[in-house]
Backbone as CSV, one residue per row, in Angstrom:
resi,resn,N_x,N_y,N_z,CA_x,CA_y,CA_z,C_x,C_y,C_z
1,UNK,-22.820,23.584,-25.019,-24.111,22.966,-25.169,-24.524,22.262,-23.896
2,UNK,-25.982,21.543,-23.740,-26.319,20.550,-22.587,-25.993,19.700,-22.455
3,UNK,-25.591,19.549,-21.529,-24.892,18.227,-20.886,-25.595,16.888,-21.367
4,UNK,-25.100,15.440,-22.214,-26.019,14.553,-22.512,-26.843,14.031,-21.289
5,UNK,-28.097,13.592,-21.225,-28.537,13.172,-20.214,-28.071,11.788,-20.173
6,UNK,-28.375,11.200,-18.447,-27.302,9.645,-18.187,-28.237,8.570,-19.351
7,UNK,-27.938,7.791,-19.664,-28.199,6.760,-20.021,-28.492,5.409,-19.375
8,UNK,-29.609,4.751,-19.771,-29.279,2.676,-19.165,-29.611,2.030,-20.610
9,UNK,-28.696,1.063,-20.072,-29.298,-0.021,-20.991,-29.228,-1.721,-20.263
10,UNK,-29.779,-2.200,-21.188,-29.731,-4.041,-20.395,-28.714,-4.792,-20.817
11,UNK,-28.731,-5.780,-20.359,-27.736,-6.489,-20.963,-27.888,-8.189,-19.524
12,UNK,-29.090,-8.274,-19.860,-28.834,-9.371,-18.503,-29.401,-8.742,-17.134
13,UNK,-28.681,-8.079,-16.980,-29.106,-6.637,-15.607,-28.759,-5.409,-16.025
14,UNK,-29.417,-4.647,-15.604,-29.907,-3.055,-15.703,-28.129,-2.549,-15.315
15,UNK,-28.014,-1.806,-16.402,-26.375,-1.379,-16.112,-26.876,0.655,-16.329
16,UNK,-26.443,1.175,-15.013,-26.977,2.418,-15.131,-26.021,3.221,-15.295
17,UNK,-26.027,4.263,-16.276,-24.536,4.800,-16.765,-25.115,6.409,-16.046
18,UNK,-24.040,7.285,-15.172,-24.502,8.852,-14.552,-25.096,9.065,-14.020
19,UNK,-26.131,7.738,-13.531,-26.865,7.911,-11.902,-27.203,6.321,-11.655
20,UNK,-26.763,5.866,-10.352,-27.237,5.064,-10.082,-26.468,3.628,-10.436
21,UNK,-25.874,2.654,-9.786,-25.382,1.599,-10.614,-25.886,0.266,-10.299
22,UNK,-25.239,-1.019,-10.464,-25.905,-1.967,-9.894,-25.749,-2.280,-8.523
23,UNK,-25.990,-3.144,-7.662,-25.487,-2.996,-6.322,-24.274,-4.365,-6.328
24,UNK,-23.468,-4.060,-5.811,-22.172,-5.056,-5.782,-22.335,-5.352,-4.533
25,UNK,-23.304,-5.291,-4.049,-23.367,-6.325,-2.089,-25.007,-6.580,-2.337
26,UNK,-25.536,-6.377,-3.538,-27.041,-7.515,-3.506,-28.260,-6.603,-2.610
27,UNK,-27.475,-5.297,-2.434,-28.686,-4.313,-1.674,-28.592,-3.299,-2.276
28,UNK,-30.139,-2.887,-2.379,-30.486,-1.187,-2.968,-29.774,0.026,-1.809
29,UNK,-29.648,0.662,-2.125,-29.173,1.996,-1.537,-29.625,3.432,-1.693
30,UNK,-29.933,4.240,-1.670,-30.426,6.155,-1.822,-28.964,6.508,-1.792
31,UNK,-28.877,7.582,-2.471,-27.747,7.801,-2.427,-27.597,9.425,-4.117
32,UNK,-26.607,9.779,-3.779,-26.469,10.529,-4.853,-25.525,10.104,-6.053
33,UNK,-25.964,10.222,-7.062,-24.418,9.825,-8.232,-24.467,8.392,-8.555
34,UNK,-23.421,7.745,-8.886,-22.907,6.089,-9.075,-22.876,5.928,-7.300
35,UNK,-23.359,6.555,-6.501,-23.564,5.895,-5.294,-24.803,5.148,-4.766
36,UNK,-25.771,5.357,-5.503,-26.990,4.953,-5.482,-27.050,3.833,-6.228
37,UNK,-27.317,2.877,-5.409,-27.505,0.996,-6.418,-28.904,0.722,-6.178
38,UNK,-29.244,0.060,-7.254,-30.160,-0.838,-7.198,-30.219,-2.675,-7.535
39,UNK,-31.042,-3.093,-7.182,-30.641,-4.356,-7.361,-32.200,-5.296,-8.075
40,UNK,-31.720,-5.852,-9.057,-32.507,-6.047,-9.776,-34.026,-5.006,-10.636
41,UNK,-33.426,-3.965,-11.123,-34.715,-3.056,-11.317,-35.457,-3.401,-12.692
42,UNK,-36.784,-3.220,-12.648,-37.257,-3.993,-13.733,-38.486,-3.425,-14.608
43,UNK,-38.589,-1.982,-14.211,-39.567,-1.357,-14.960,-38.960,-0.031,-14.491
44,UNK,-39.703,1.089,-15.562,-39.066,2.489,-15.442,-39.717,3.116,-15.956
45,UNK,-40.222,4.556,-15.614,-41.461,5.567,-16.328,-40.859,6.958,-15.700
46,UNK,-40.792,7.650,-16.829,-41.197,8.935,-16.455,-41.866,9.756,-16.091
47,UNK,-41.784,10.649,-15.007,-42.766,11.234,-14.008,-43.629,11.701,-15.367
48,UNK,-43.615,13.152,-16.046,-44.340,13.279,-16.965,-43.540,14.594,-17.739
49,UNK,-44.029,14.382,-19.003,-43.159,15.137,-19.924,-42.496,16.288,-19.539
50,UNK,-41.109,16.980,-19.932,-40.479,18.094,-19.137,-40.313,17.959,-18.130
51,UNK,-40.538,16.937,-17.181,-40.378,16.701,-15.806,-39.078,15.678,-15.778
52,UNK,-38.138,15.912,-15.425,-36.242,15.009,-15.522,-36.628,14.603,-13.947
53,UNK,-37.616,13.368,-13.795,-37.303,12.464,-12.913,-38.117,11.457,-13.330
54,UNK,-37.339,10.457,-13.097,-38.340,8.843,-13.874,-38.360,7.950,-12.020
55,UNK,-39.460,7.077,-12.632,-39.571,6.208,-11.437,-39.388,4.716,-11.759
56,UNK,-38.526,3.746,-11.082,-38.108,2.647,-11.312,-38.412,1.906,-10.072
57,UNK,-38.976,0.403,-10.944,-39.695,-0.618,-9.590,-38.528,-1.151,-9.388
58,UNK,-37.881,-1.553,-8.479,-36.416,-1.779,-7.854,-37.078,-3.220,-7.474
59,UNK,-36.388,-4.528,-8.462,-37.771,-5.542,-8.028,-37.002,-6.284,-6.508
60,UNK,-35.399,-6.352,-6.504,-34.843,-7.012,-5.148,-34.437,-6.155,-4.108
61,UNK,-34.628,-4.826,-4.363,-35.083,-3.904,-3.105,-36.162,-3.280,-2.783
62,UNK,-37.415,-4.140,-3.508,-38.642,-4.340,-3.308,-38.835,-2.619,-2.492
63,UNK,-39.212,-1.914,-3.751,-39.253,-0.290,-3.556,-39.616,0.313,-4.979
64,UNK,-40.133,1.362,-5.105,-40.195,2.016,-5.876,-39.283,3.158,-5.915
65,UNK,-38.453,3.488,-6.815,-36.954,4.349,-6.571,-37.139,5.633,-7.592
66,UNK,-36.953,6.368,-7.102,-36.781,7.907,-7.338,-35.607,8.329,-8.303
67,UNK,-35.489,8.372,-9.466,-34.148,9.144,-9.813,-34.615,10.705,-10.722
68,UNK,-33.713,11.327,-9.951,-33.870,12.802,-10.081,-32.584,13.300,-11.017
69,UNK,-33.205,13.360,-12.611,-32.188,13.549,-13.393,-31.740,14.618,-12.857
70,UNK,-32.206,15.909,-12.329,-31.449,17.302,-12.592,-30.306,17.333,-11.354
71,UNK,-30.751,17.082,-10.174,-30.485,16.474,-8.748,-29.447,15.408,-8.261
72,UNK,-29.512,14.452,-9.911,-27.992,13.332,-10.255,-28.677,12.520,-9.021
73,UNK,-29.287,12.088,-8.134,-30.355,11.431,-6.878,-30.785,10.214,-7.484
74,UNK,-30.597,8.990,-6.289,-31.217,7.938,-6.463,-32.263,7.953,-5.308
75,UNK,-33.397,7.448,-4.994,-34.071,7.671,-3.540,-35.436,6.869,-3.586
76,UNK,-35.495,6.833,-2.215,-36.563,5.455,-1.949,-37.874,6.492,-2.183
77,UNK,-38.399,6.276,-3.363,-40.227,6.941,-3.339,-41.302,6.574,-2.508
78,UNK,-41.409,4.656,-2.760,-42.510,4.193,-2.234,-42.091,2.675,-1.474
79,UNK,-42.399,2.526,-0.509,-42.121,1.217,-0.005,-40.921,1.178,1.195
80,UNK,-40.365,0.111,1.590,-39.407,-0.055,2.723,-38.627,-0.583,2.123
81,UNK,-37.304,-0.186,1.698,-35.801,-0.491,0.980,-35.722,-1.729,1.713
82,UNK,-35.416,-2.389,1.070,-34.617,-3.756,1.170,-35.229,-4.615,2.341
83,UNK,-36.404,-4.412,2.613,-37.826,-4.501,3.242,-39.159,-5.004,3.002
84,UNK,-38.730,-6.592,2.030,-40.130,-6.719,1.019,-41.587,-7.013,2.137
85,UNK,-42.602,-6.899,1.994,-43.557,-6.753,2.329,-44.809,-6.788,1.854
86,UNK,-46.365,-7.051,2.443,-47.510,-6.610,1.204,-48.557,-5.849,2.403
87,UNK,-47.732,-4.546,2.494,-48.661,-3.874,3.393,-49.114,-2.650,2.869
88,UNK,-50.226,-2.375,2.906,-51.021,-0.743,2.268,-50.697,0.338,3.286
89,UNK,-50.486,1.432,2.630,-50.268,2.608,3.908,-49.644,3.908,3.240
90,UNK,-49.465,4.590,4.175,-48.378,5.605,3.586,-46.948,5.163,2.873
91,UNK,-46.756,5.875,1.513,-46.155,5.228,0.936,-44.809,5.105,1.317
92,UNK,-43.916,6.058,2.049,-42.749,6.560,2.911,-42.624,6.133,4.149
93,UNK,-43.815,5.463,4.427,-43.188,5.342,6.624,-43.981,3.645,6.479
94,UNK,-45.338,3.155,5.428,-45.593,1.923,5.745,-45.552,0.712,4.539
95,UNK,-45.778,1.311,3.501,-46.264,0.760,1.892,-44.815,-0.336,1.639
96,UNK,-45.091,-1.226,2.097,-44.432,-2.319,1.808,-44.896,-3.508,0.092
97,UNK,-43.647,-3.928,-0.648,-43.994,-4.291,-1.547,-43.037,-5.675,-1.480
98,UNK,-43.596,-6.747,-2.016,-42.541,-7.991,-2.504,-41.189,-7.860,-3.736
99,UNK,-41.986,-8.078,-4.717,-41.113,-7.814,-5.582,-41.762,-6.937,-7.267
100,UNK,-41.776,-5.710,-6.471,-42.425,-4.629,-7.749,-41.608,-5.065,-9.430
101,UNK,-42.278,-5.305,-10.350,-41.673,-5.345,-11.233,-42.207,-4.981,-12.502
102,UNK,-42.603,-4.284,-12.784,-43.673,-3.022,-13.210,-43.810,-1.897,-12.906
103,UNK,-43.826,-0.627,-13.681,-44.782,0.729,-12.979,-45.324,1.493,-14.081
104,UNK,-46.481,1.994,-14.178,-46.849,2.966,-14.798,-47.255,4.358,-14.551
105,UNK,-47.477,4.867,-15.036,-47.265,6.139,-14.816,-49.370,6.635,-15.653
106,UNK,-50.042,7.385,-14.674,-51.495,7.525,-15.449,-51.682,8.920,-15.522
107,UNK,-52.082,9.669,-16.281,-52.160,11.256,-16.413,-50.840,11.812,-16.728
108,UNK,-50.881,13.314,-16.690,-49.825,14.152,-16.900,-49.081,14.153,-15.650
């Protein structure tokens, strides 16, 4: 049969079970697997139905983070990792954020 997909749940802080864990040095990371941390994440949406990647506001690595269920991928989407900021721009080279802690997701 299919493999269960990873799981999170809370408990105080975001404990990420098959992708992604917390960060044990207080910094976000990209990364593939339980190598990818985040630190403090505080909202989470799925790209859009049938689509196995959700997006999470990473609120103390002030980023919007990428996890790519099929891919097992943690990765910086929007903003400057561990880089808070309040600058508009391209979302990959300038889009700086403080502390995202929210995201939604609008359309399909």
């Amino acid at each position: 049969g299919a493999a269960a997909a990873p799981a999170a749940s809370y408990r105080g802080t975001w404990v990420w079970h098959g992708f992604g864990s917390a960060s044990p040095t207080g910094t976000s990371v990209d990364g593939p697997g339980t190598s990818g941390h985040f630190n403090k994440p505080m909202g989470c949406v799925q790209r859009s139905s049938g689509v196995n990647v959700l997006y999470v506001a990473d609120r103390m690595g002030a980023a919007v983070r990428e996890i790519d269920l099929g891919l097992d991928e943690v990765k910086t989407y929007s903003g400057q990792l561990n880089n808070p900021g309040t600058l508009d721009g391209d979302r990959t080279t300038v889009a700086q954020f403080t502390t995202p802690i929210g995201i939604v997701m609008l359309g399909s």
